[in-house]
Coordinates of C-alpha atoms in Angstrom, one line a residue:
Chain A
M135 CA 95.1 85.6 123.7
S136 CA 97.5 88.2 125.1
Y137 CA 97.9 89.7 121.6
L138 CA 94.2 90.3 121.1
L139 CA 93.8 91.7 124.5
R140 CA 96.6 94.3 123.8
R141 CA 95.0 95.2 120.5
L142 CA 91.7 95.7 122.3
E143 CA 93.5 98.0 124.8
F144 CA 94.8 99.9 121.8
F145 CA 91.5 100.2 120.4
A146 CA 90.0 101.6 123.6
I147 CA 92.9 104.1 124.0
T148 CA 92.5 105.3 120.5
L149 CA 89.0 105.8 120.8
W150 CA 89.4 107.6 124.0
A151 CA 91.9 109.9 122.2
A152 CA 89.8 110.6 119.3
L153 CA 87.0 111.6 121.7
T154 CA 89.2 113.8 123.6
V155 CA 90.7 115.4 120.4
N156 CA 87.0 116.1 119.3
F157 CA 86.3 117.7 122.8
L158 CA 89.5 119.8 122.9
L159 CA 89.5 121.1 119.3
P160 CA 86.7 123.6 119.5
R161 CA 88.3 124.9 122.9
L162 CA 91.9 125.2 121.6
M163 CA 91.2 127.1 118.5
P164 CA 91.2 130.8 118.7
G165 CA 87.8 132.5 118.2
S166 CA 84.6 130.6 118.3
P167 CA 82.7 130.3 114.9
A168 CA 80.6 127.7 116.6
E169 CA 79.0 130.4 118.9
A170 CA 77.6 132.3 115.9
M171 CA 76.2 128.8 114.6
L172 CA 74.5 128.3 118.0
V173 CA 72.8 131.6 118.1
R174 CA 70.7 130.5 115.2
F175 CA 69.3 127.6 117.3
H176 CA 68.0 129.5 120.2
G177 CA 64.2 129.3 120.5
R178 CA 64.1 126.8 117.7
V179 CA 65.0 123.7 119.5
S180 CA 64.7 122.5 123.1
P181 CA 67.0 124.0 125.7
Q182 CA 68.4 120.5 126.5
T183 CA 69.5 120.0 122.9
V184 CA 71.2 123.6 122.8
K185 CA 73.0 122.7 126.1
A186 CA 74.2 119.3 124.7
M187 CA 75.7 121.1 121.7
E188 CA 77.1 124.0 123.7
I189 CA 79.1 121.3 125.8
A190 CA 80.2 119.5 122.6
L191 CA 81.4 122.7 120.9
G192 CA 82.7 124.5 124.0
V193 CA 80.5 127.5 124.0
H194 CA 79.3 129.4 127.0
S195 CA 81.2 127.2 129.5
D196 CA 80.1 128.2 133.0
Q197 CA 80.6 124.8 134.2
N198 CA 84.2 123.5 134.9
I199 CA 85.9 121.7 132.2
V200 CA 86.1 118.5 133.8
Q201 CA 82.3 118.4 134.4
Q202 CA 81.8 119.4 130.6
Y203 CA 84.1 116.6 129.7
F204 CA 82.1 113.8 131.3
E205 CA 78.9 115.3 130.1
Y206 CA 80.1 115.3 126.6
L207 CA 81.3 111.7 126.9
G208 CA 77.7 110.7 128.1
N209 CA 76.1 112.7 125.4
T210 CA 78.2 111.1 122.8
F211 CA 77.6 107.5 123.9
T212 CA 73.8 108.1 124.2
G213 CA 73.8 109.6 120.6
N214 CA 72.7 112.9 122.0
L215 CA 74.7 115.1 119.5
G216 CA 72.4 118.0 118.9
V217 CA 70.6 119.0 115.7
S218 CA 72.1 119.6 112.4
L219 CA 72.0 123.2 110.9
T220 CA 72.4 122.1 107.2
F221 CA 69.5 119.5 107.6
F222 CA 67.5 121.4 110.2
P223 CA 65.4 120.2 112.0
T224 CA 66.8 116.7 111.8
S225 CA 69.0 115.6 114.5
V226 CA 72.9 115.1 113.9
A227 CA 72.7 111.2 114.9
K228 CA 69.8 110.7 112.4
V229 CA 71.5 112.5 109.5
V230 CA 74.9 110.6 110.2
M231 CA 73.1 107.4 110.3
L232 CA 71.5 108.1 106.8
A233 CA 75.0 108.6 105.3
L234 CA 76.8 105.7 106.9
P235 CA 75.3 102.8 104.8
W236 CA 76.4 104.4 101.7
S237 CA 79.9 105.0 102.8
L238 CA 80.3 101.5 104.3
G239 CA 79.0 99.9 101.2
L240 CA 81.1 101.9 98.9
V241 CA 84.4 102.2 100.7
G242 CA 84.2 98.8 102.4
T243 CA 83.6 96.9 99.1
A244 CA 86.2 98.9 97.2
T245 CA 88.8 98.6 99.9
I246 CA 88.3 94.7 100.3
I247 CA 88.6 94.2 96.6
A248 CA 91.7 96.4 96.4
F249 CA 93.4 94.4 99.4
I250 CA 92.5 91.0 97.9
L251 CA 93.7 91.9 94.2
G252 CA 96.7 93.8 95.3
T253 CA 97.9 91.0 97.6
L254 CA 97.5 88.4 94.8
V255 CA 99.2 90.6 92.2
G256 CA 102.1 91.4 94.6
M257 CA 102.6 87.7 95.4
L258 CA 102.8 87.0 91.8
A259 CA 105.1 89.8 91.1
A260 CA 107.5 88.5 93.5
W261 CA 107.1 84.9 92.6
R262 CA 107.9 85.7 89.0
R263 CA 110.9 87.8 90.0
G264 CA 112.2 89.7 86.9
G265 CA 109.0 88.8 84.7
I266 CA 106.9 91.4 82.9
F267 CA 104.8 92.0 85.9
D268 CA 107.7 92.5 88.1
A269 CA 109.6 94.8 85.8
I270 CA 106.6 97.2 84.9
L271 CA 104.5 97.2 88.0
P272 CA 106.6 99.2 90.7
P273 CA 107.4 102.4 88.7
V274 CA 103.9 102.5 87.2
L275 CA 102.3 102.0 90.8
I276 CA 104.6 104.6 92.4
I277 CA 103.5 107.1 89.8
I278 CA 99.9 106.4 90.3
S279 CA 100.3 106.6 94.1
A280 CA 101.3 110.2 93.6
F281 CA 98.0 111.2 91.7
P282 CA 95.4 112.7 94.1
Y283 CA 92.5 110.5 94.6
F284 CA 90.0 113.3 93.7
W285 CA 91.8 113.9 90.5
I286 CA 91.5 110.3 89.5
A287 CA 87.9 110.7 90.3
L288 CA 87.5 113.8 88.1
F289 CA 89.4 112.1 85.3
C290 CA 87.1 108.9 85.5
L291 CA 84.1 111.2 85.4
L292 CA 85.4 113.0 82.4
L293 CA 86.2 109.9 80.6
F294 CA 83.6 107.3 81.4
S295 CA 80.4 109.6 82.2
L296 CA 81.0 112.7 80.1
T297 CA 82.8 111.4 77.0
L298 CA 81.7 107.7 76.8
N299 CA 78.4 108.0 78.6
W300 CA 78.7 104.6 80.2
F301 CA 78.0 105.6 83.8
P302 CA 75.8 108.2 85.5
L303 CA 77.1 111.6 86.6
G304 CA 76.8 111.2 90.2
F305 CA 74.9 110.5 93.4
A306 CA 74.0 107.0 94.6
Y307 CA 70.9 106.3 92.5
D308 CA 68.7 108.0 89.9
L309 CA 67.2 110.9 91.4
T310 CA 63.8 110.2 90.0
S311 CA 63.4 107.0 91.9
S312 CA 63.0 106.5 95.7
I313 CA 64.9 103.8 97.7
N314 CA 63.2 100.3 97.4
L315 CA 64.3 96.8 97.0
S316 CA 63.5 96.0 93.3
W317 CA 66.2 94.7 90.8
D318 CA 65.9 97.8 88.9
F319 CA 67.0 100.0 91.9
I320 CA 69.8 97.7 92.7
G321 CA 71.1 97.9 89.2
Q322 CA 71.0 101.7 89.7
V323 CA 73.0 101.4 93.0
V324 CA 75.5 99.3 91.3
S325 CA 76.2 101.5 88.2
H326 CA 76.3 104.8 90.4
A327 CA 78.8 103.2 92.7
F328 CA 81.0 101.7 89.9
L329 CA 83.1 104.7 89.1
P330 CA 83.6 105.8 92.7
A331 CA 84.6 102.3 93.6
L332 CA 86.9 102.1 90.6
T333 CA 88.7 105.2 91.7
I334 CA 89.3 104.0 95.1
V335 CA 90.7 100.6 93.9
I336 CA 92.9 102.2 91.4
T337 CA 94.4 104.6 93.8
S338 CA 94.8 102.3 96.9
I339 CA 95.8 99.1 95.1
G340 CA 99.4 100.1 94.5
G341 CA 100.3 100.2 98.2
W342 CA 99.2 96.7 98.8
I343 CA 100.9 95.4 95.6
L344 CA 104.2 97.0 96.5
T345 CA 104.1 96.0 100.2
M346 CA 103.1 92.4 99.3
R347 CA 105.8 92.2 96.6
N348 CA 108.6 93.5 98.8
T349 CA 107.7 91.2 101.8
M350 CA 107.3 88.4 99.6
I351 CA 110.7 88.7 98.0
T352 CA 112.2 88.6 101.7
T353 CA 110.0 85.7 102.6
L354 CA 111.2 83.7 99.3
A355 CA 114.8 83.8 100.5
E356 CA 113.9 82.0 103.8
D357 CA 115.0 78.5 104.6
Y358 CA 111.6 77.1 104.9
V359 CA 110.8 77.9 101.3
K360 CA 114.1 76.4 100.2
M361 CA 113.1 73.2 102.3
A362 CA 109.7 73.1 100.7
R363 CA 111.4 73.3 97.2
A364 CA 113.8 70.5 98.0
K365 CA 110.9 68.4 99.2
G366 CA 109.5 68.9 95.8
L367 CA 106.1 70.4 96.8
S368 CA 104.0 72.0 94.1
P369 CA 105.0 75.5 93.2
L370 CA 101.5 76.7 93.8
R371 CA 101.4 75.4 97.3
I372 CA 104.8 76.8 98.1
M373 CA 103.7 80.1 96.9
L374 CA 100.3 80.2 98.6
Q375 CA 100.8 78.4 101.9
Y376 CA 104.5 78.8 102.6
A377 CA 105.6 82.1 101.3
G378 CA 102.3 83.9 100.7
R379 CA 100.8 83.1 104.0
N380 CA 103.7 84.5 106.0
A381 CA 104.2 87.4 103.8
I382 CA 100.6 88.6 104.1
L383 CA 101.1 89.3 107.7
P384 CA 103.1 92.8 107.2
N385 CA 100.4 93.7 104.7
L386 CA 97.6 93.1 107.2
T387 CA 99.4 95.3 109.7
G388 CA 99.9 97.7 106.9
F389 CA 96.1 97.5 106.2
A390 CA 95.6 98.9 109.7
M391 CA 98.0 101.7 109.1
S392 CA 97.0 102.9 105.8
L393 CA 93.3 102.5 106.3
G394 CA 93.2 106.1 107.5
F395 CA 94.7 107.2 104.2
V396 CA 92.3 105.2 102.1
I397 CA 89.3 106.7 104.0
S398 CA 90.8 110.2 103.5
G399 CA 90.8 109.7 99.7
A400 CA 87.5 108.1 99.7
I401 CA 86.1 111.3 101.3
L402 CA 87.3 113.3 98.3
V403 CA 86.0 110.7 95.9
E404 CA 82.6 111.0 97.4
I405 CA 82.7 114.7 97.0
V406 CA 83.7 114.4 93.4
F407 CA 80.7 112.0 92.6
N408 CA 78.3 113.7 95.0
Y409 CA 78.0 110.4 96.5
P410 CA 75.7 110.7 99.6
G411 CA 78.1 109.2 102.1
L412 CA 79.9 110.5 105.2
G413 CA 82.5 112.4 103.2
F414 CA 80.1 114.3 101.1
M415 CA 78.1 115.1 104.0
L416 CA 81.3 116.4 105.8
L417 CA 81.9 118.9 103.0
Q418 CA 78.3 120.0 103.3
A419 CA 78.8 120.3 107.0
V420 CA 82.0 122.6 106.4
N421 CA 80.3 124.8 103.9
G422 CA 77.3 125.3 106.1
E423 CA 79.4 126.0 109.2
D424 CA 77.6 123.0 110.9
F425 CA 80.0 122.3 113.5
A426 CA 78.0 119.7 115.4
L427 CA 77.4 117.6 112.2
M428 CA 81.1 118.0 111.4
Q429 CA 82.5 116.8 114.7
A430 CA 80.0 114.0 114.7
L431 CA 81.2 112.8 111.4
F432 CA 84.9 113.0 112.2
L433 CA 84.2 110.8 115.4
L434 CA 82.0 108.4 113.2
I435 CA 84.7 108.0 110.5
T436 CA 87.4 107.4 113.2
V437 CA 85.2 104.9 114.8
A438 CA 84.8 103.1 111.5
V439 CA 88.4 102.9 111.0
L440 CA 89.2 101.7 114.4
V441 CA 86.7 98.8 113.9
A442 CA 88.3 97.8 110.6
V443 CA 91.6 97.9 112.3
L444 CA 90.4 95.6 114.9
I445 CA 89.0 93.1 112.3
A446 CA 92.5 93.2 110.7
D447 CA 94.0 92.4 114.1
V448 CA 91.8 89.5 114.7
L449 CA 92.6 88.3 111.3
T450 CA 96.3 88.6 112.0
A451 CA 95.8 86.7 115.3
W452 CA 94.1 84.0 113.3
L453 CA 96.7 83.7 110.6
D454 CA 99.8 84.0 112.8
P455 CA 100.3 81.3 115.4
R456 CA 102.9 83.5 117.1
T457 CA 100.3 85.9 118.4
R458 CA 98.5 82.8 120.0
E459 CA 101.4 82.0 122.3
A460 CA 101.0 83.0 126.0
T461 CA 103.8 85.3 126.7
Chain B
M381 CA 144.0 108.8 132.0
A382 CA 142.9 106.1 129.7
V383 CA 139.4 107.5 129.3
P384 CA 140.3 110.8 127.5
A385 CA 142.6 108.8 125.1
L386 CA 139.6 106.5 124.2
A387 CA 137.3 109.5 123.9
S388 CA 139.4 111.3 121.4
Q389 CA 139.5 108.2 119.2
E390 CA 135.7 107.8 119.6
I391 CA 134.9 111.3 118.6
A392 CA 136.6 110.7 115.3
E393 CA 134.8 107.5 114.7
P394 CA 131.4 108.3 113.9
V395 CA 132.4 111.5 111.9
E396 CA 134.2 109.6 109.1
P397 CA 131.4 107.0 108.2
R398 CA 129.0 109.9 108.2
A399 CA 130.7 111.7 105.2
G400 CA 131.0 108.2 103.6
V401 CA 127.5 107.3 104.2
L402 CA 126.3 110.6 102.5
R403 CA 128.7 110.1 99.6
N404 CA 127.5 106.5 99.1
V405 CA 123.8 107.4 99.0
F406 CA 124.6 110.3 96.6
S407 CA 126.5 108.1 94.1
S408 CA 123.8 105.4 94.5
L409 CA 121.1 108.0 93.8
M410 CA 123.0 109.0 90.6
S411 CA 123.1 105.5 89.2
N412 CA 119.5 104.8 90.0
R413 CA 117.1 105.6 87.0
K414 CA 114.2 106.0 89.1
A415 CA 116.1 108.4 91.3
L416 CA 117.4 110.6 88.4
A417 CA 114.0 110.8 86.9
G418 CA 112.5 112.1 90.3
L419 CA 115.4 114.5 90.7
A420 CA 115.0 115.8 87.2
V421 CA 111.3 116.6 87.7
L422 CA 112.1 118.3 91.0
L423 CA 114.7 120.6 89.4
L424 CA 112.5 121.3 86.5
F425 CA 109.7 122.6 89.0
T426 CA 112.3 124.5 91.0
V427 CA 113.4 126.3 88.0
V428 CA 109.8 127.1 86.9
S429 CA 109.0 128.4 90.3
I430 CA 111.9 130.7 90.3
F431 CA 111.5 132.0 86.8
A432 CA 107.6 132.2 86.9
P433 CA 107.5 135.7 86.1
V434 CA 109.6 135.3 83.0
L435 CA 108.0 132.0 81.9
A436 CA 104.4 133.0 82.4
P437 CA 103.1 134.9 79.2
Y438 CA 100.4 136.9 81.2
D439 CA 99.4 138.2 84.6
P440 CA 97.8 135.2 86.1
H441 CA 95.1 137.3 87.8
S442 CA 94.4 139.5 84.7
L443 CA 90.7 139.3 83.7
Q444 CA 91.4 140.9 80.2
F445 CA 90.6 137.9 78.0
D446 CA 87.3 136.3 77.1
A447 CA 86.0 133.5 79.3
L448 CA 86.6 129.8 78.6
L449 CA 88.5 130.3 75.3
P450 CA 89.8 126.9 73.9
P451 CA 93.6 126.2 73.8
S452 CA 95.4 128.2 71.1
I453 CA 98.7 129.7 70.4
Q454 CA 97.9 132.6 72.6
H455 CA 96.5 130.6 75.5
L456 CA 98.2 127.4 75.5
L457 CA 95.7 125.8 77.9
G458 CA 92.8 128.1 77.2
T459 CA 91.2 130.6 79.6
A460 CA 89.2 130.1 82.8
A461 CA 85.7 131.3 83.8
N462 CA 86.6 134.8 84.4
G463 CA 89.1 135.0 81.5
Q464 CA 92.3 134.3 83.3
D465 CA 95.1 132.6 81.2
I466 CA 95.2 129.1 82.6
F467 CA 98.9 128.4 81.5
S468 CA 100.0 131.6 83.3
Q469 CA 98.1 130.4 86.4
L470 CA 99.7 126.9 86.2
V471 CA 103.2 128.4 86.1
W472 CA 102.7 130.8 89.0
S473 CA 101.0 128.2 91.1
T474 CA 104.3 126.0 91.1
R475 CA 105.6 128.4 93.7
E476 CA 103.0 127.8 96.4
S477 CA 102.7 124.2 95.8
L478 CA 106.3 123.5 95.9
L479 CA 106.7 125.6 98.8
L480 CA 103.9 123.8 100.7
A481 CA 105.4 120.5 100.1
V482 CA 108.9 121.3 101.1
V483 CA 108.2 123.5 104.2
A484 CA 105.4 121.1 105.4
G485 CA 107.6 118.1 104.5
V486 CA 110.5 119.6 106.6
F487 CA 108.2 120.4 109.7
A488 CA 106.6 117.0 109.7
T489 CA 110.0 115.2 109.4
A490 CA 111.3 117.4 112.4
V491 CA 108.4 116.3 114.5
S492 CA 109.1 112.7 113.5
V493 CA 112.7 113.0 114.4
V494 CA 111.9 114.6 117.9
I495 CA 109.2 112.2 118.8
G496 CA 110.9 109.0 117.3
V497 CA 114.3 109.5 118.5
T498 CA 113.3 110.7 121.9
A499 CA 111.2 107.6 122.4
A500 CA 113.9 105.2 121.4
Y501 CA 116.6 107.1 123.5
L502 CA 114.8 107.6 126.7
G503 CA 113.3 104.1 126.6
G504 CA 111.0 102.7 129.3
A505 CA 107.8 104.4 130.3
W506 CA 108.6 107.2 128.0
D507 CA 109.0 105.0 125.0
H508 CA 105.7 103.3 125.7
V509 CA 103.8 106.6 126.0
L510 CA 105.3 108.1 122.9
N511 CA 105.0 105.1 120.9
L512 CA 101.2 104.7 121.8
F513 CA 100.9 108.4 121.1
T514 CA 102.5 107.7 117.6
D515 CA 100.2 104.7 116.9
V516 CA 97.1 106.6 117.8
F517 CA 97.9 109.5 115.4
L518 CA 98.8 106.8 112.8
V519 CA 95.3 105.3 112.9
I520 CA 93.3 108.3 113.2
P521 CA 92.1 109.2 109.6
T522 CA 93.9 112.3 108.8
L523 CA 91.7 114.1 106.2
P524 CA 88.7 114.5 108.5
L525 CA 91.0 115.7 111.3
M526 CA 92.5 118.2 108.8
I527 CA 89.0 119.3 107.7
V528 CA 87.8 120.0 111.2
I529 CA 90.8 121.9 112.3
A530 CA 90.9 124.0 109.1
A531 CA 87.2 124.7 109.4
Y532 CA 87.8 126.0 112.9
A533 CA 90.7 128.1 111.9
E534 CA 89.9 131.7 111.3
S535 CA 92.0 132.2 108.3
H536 CA 92.9 129.9 105.6
G537 CA 96.4 130.8 104.6
V538 CA 99.4 128.9 103.8
W539 CA 100.5 128.6 107.5
V540 CA 97.3 127.0 108.5
L541 CA 97.7 124.4 105.8
I542 CA 101.3 123.7 106.8
T543 CA 100.3 123.5 110.5
V544 CA 97.5 121.1 109.7
I545 CA 99.7 119.0 107.5
T546 CA 102.4 118.9 110.2
V547 CA 100.0 117.9 112.8
T548 CA 98.7 115.0 110.8
G549 CA 101.8 113.9 108.9
W550 CA 104.6 113.0 111.3
S551 CA 103.5 109.8 112.8
Y552 CA 104.6 107.3 110.0
G553 CA 108.2 108.7 110.1
A554 CA 108.4 108.8 113.9
R555 CA 107.7 104.9 113.9
Q556 CA 110.3 104.1 111.5
L557 CA 112.8 106.5 113.1
R558 CA 112.1 104.9 116.5
S559 CA 112.7 101.4 115.4
Q560 CA 116.2 102.4 113.6
A561 CA 117.2 104.5 116.8
L562 CA 116.4 101.4 118.9
S563 CA 118.8 99.4 116.9
L564 CA 121.4 102.0 117.3
R565 CA 121.0 102.5 120.9
N566 CA 123.4 99.9 122.2
R567 CA 126.2 100.5 119.8
E568 CA 129.7 101.0 121.3
F569 CA 130.3 104.5 120.0
L570 CA 127.1 105.7 122.0
D571 CA 128.5 103.9 125.1
A572 CA 131.6 105.6 124.6
A573 CA 129.8 109.0 124.5
R574 CA 128.1 108.1 127.7
V575 CA 131.2 107.0 129.4
R576 CA 132.7 110.4 128.4
G577 CA 129.9 112.0 130.3
E578 CA 128.2 113.8 127.3
R579 CA 124.8 115.2 127.9
S580 CA 121.8 113.4 126.3
L581 CA 121.1 116.2 123.8
Y582 CA 124.7 116.2 122.5
I583 CA 124.5 112.4 122.1
I584 CA 121.2 112.6 120.2
F585 CA 122.3 115.5 118.0
F586 CA 125.9 114.7 117.2
E587 CA 126.1 110.9 117.6
V588 CA 122.7 109.4 116.8
L589 CA 121.3 111.6 114.2
P590 CA 124.2 111.7 111.8
N591 CA 124.0 108.0 111.7
M592 CA 120.3 108.1 110.7
T593 CA 120.7 110.7 107.8
S594 CA 119.7 108.5 104.9
L595 CA 116.5 107.4 106.8
I596 CA 115.6 111.1 107.7
V597 CA 116.0 112.1 104.0
A598 CA 113.7 109.1 103.0
I599 CA 111.1 110.1 105.6
F600 CA 111.4 113.7 104.4
L601 CA 110.5 112.4 101.0
G602 CA 107.6 110.5 102.1
A603 CA 106.3 113.5 104.2
A604 CA 106.7 115.8 101.2
L605 CA 104.6 113.3 99.1
Y606 CA 102.0 113.4 101.7
A607 CA 102.1 117.2 101.9
V608 CA 101.6 117.5 98.2
L609 CA 98.5 115.4 98.2
A610 CA 97.2 116.6 101.5
A611 CA 97.5 120.3 100.4
A612 CA 95.9 119.6 97.0
G613 CA 93.0 117.9 98.8
L614 CA 92.4 120.6 101.3
Q615 CA 92.6 123.3 98.7
F616 CA 90.4 121.4 96.3
I617 CA 87.4 121.4 98.8
G618 CA 88.0 125.1 99.5
L619 CA 89.9 124.9 102.7
G620 CA 92.9 126.9 101.3
D621 CA 93.1 130.6 100.5
T622 CA 91.0 130.6 97.5
N623 CA 92.7 133.8 96.3
D624 CA 96.0 132.2 96.3
L625 CA 97.6 130.5 93.3
S626 CA 98.3 126.8 93.6
W627 CA 97.3 123.8 91.7
G628 CA 95.0 122.6 94.4
T629 CA 93.1 126.0 94.3
M630 CA 93.0 126.0 90.6
L631 CA 91.2 122.6 90.7
Y632 CA 88.9 124.2 93.4
W633 CA 87.8 126.9 90.9
A634 CA 87.6 124.6 87.9
Q635 CA 85.2 122.3 90.0
H636 CA 83.5 125.3 91.3
N637 CA 82.8 126.6 87.7
G638 CA 82.0 123.1 86.3
A639 CA 85.0 123.1 84.0
L640 CA 84.3 119.7 82.8
L641 CA 80.6 120.4 81.9
A642 CA 81.8 123.6 80.3
G643 CA 83.9 121.7 77.9
Q644 CA 87.3 123.0 79.4
P645 CA 88.8 119.7 80.4
L646 CA 92.5 121.1 80.4
W647 CA 91.7 123.3 83.2
V648 CA 91.2 120.1 85.3
I649 CA 93.8 118.0 83.8
A650 CA 96.8 120.1 83.8
P651 CA 97.0 121.2 87.5
G652 CA 96.2 117.5 88.4
L653 CA 99.2 116.4 86.3
C654 CA 101.4 118.8 87.9
I655 CA 100.3 117.6 91.3
A656 CA 101.0 114.1 90.3
A657 CA 104.3 114.8 88.8
L658 CA 105.7 116.7 91.8
G659 CA 104.3 113.9 94.1
G660 CA 105.7 111.2 91.8
A661 CA 109.1 112.9 91.8
F662 CA 109.2 112.7 95.7
A663 CA 107.9 109.1 95.5
L664 CA 110.3 107.9 92.9
V665 CA 113.4 109.2 94.8
N666 CA 112.1 107.7 97.9
Y667 CA 111.6 104.2 96.3
A668 CA 115.0 104.6 94.9
F669 CA 116.2 105.1 98.6
D670 CA 114.4 101.7 99.4
E671 CA 116.2 100.0 96.7
I672 CA 119.5 101.4 97.8
S673 CA 119.1 100.5 101.5
N674 CA 117.7 97.0 100.6
P675 CA 119.5 95.5 98.0
A676 CA 117.0 92.6 97.7
L677 CA 114.5 94.9 96.2
R678 CA 116.8 96.1 93.3
P679 CA 115.4 95.1 89.9
V680 CA 116.9 91.8 88.6
K681 CA 117.8 91.2 85.1
K682 CA 117.2 87.6 84.6
R683 CA 115.0 85.2 86.7
K684 CA 117.0 83.3 89.2
R685 CA 115.9 80.1 90.6

């Protein structure tokens, strides 16, 4: 269990680092655009709320910085993040919670599909070394990986929505309907999410395929694979349980490392499709100079990534017996 | 007395393979098709950015034409919402986009080298702290961080973009460099340098780094790809200087003026293809580097069982 303990420790340290970066950023940057924003709140919200935001954004600091820091940590953990300027008078915590499910649903589903599909294709490409898959895939994927996410999104929008009229132009459901649980509404959600999800899958799948293919090539040369062949095991079993299972480990670690990039791309995809998730909200916060909302979103996105990384770590521990050995 | 004699031999030792490594890498690059394609594109963009004034038919800021003209002989890609010639804008934009990629790529690589090699060379508690620092930066999603920093910055010039990209783009390279430097640490020629009584800085710069040239180049290529995409993303959402000419800024204005709905898709497609071509060039050369350093990954002609 020492492996999981170490990963938990890393989770805690990264979380602390993100919180601290969030606290220090407004204090390190020259000038204070946040001050102008806060002036607009005076007399409109309770003094406690204004104080919480002043501490979060580093304005009017008559307390010493250590005190401010601990008050900021306390406020963050109790969800006291102030009031959003863009969506006045809704609190930041509430605005963020409205956007979270959309992002989790879209990015989560798309990432899992891309990971599973990419791993399988990579496995096959390495297994049939020199086949069509293996010859064409790497160069094509490298080129695709160089396309900006948001540009692929724009291209999908142009092709499938504007030209072919197959999918709606943007947002998460038809603007004429309200959120309910009917089949009709669920259909709307799926058709609105399809293009953004497709974009995320197209742009992120290449990384999984290439990593998996390259590790699998190395794994296939191992003695235990030769041994399995010599024993006359079925090719499918060798591919999945002998080579595949071992090759997937670096891909899982890679999952943790590249998730940040995937999320970054997903933010831009949401912006292109006006998808009401965290990324789209982040752009609105930037355009409206809504610093309280901006920082809350940065924290929340980071925490979401950290939780996903932790899940990948638990999976690694489950798949790899070496991590369970007490050392 | 024996020590100086040994030392003079050892000084010559790492110098010779350094030149050899570079020559090998160069000739392998020249015989790799992926690398050649990538290098050709890079060369093309360099030429375009140098000769932009000659190649662009009009002043990219000139508003003298009708708005949203379709593509024609006079305007290869049509005109933008205020009547600027899109092709001239595209040609001029090559300068800033290429500059951002190379400069931010170099800076990010420099930070990777300093942190990665220092961690490996110092070892112990330093290594632990620096490694943790690297991992933390690796996991924190970069775009939200870049957006928050850029939003707080007072101006949105090229240097803000370069700084933001450097701060968020060094961690991956630092990690790779650290592991390679760790494997070098106990080599004999480094022991020899220590016995000679060389200072740590000398050993790092003249003994360790020359032996890592090919990895450093690979890391630069990766960082440059990252810089291309990150700069385009930031400029696209309006966090660059919107008066500058670059492919990301062109996309910002195209999106801002609803180019797709206005029936001017080339305004969106052309800058995007340029970004992808530049990024793809870096990625192709980088992948070729991978194939060169790991022969198992090279394409096979026939299936072997």
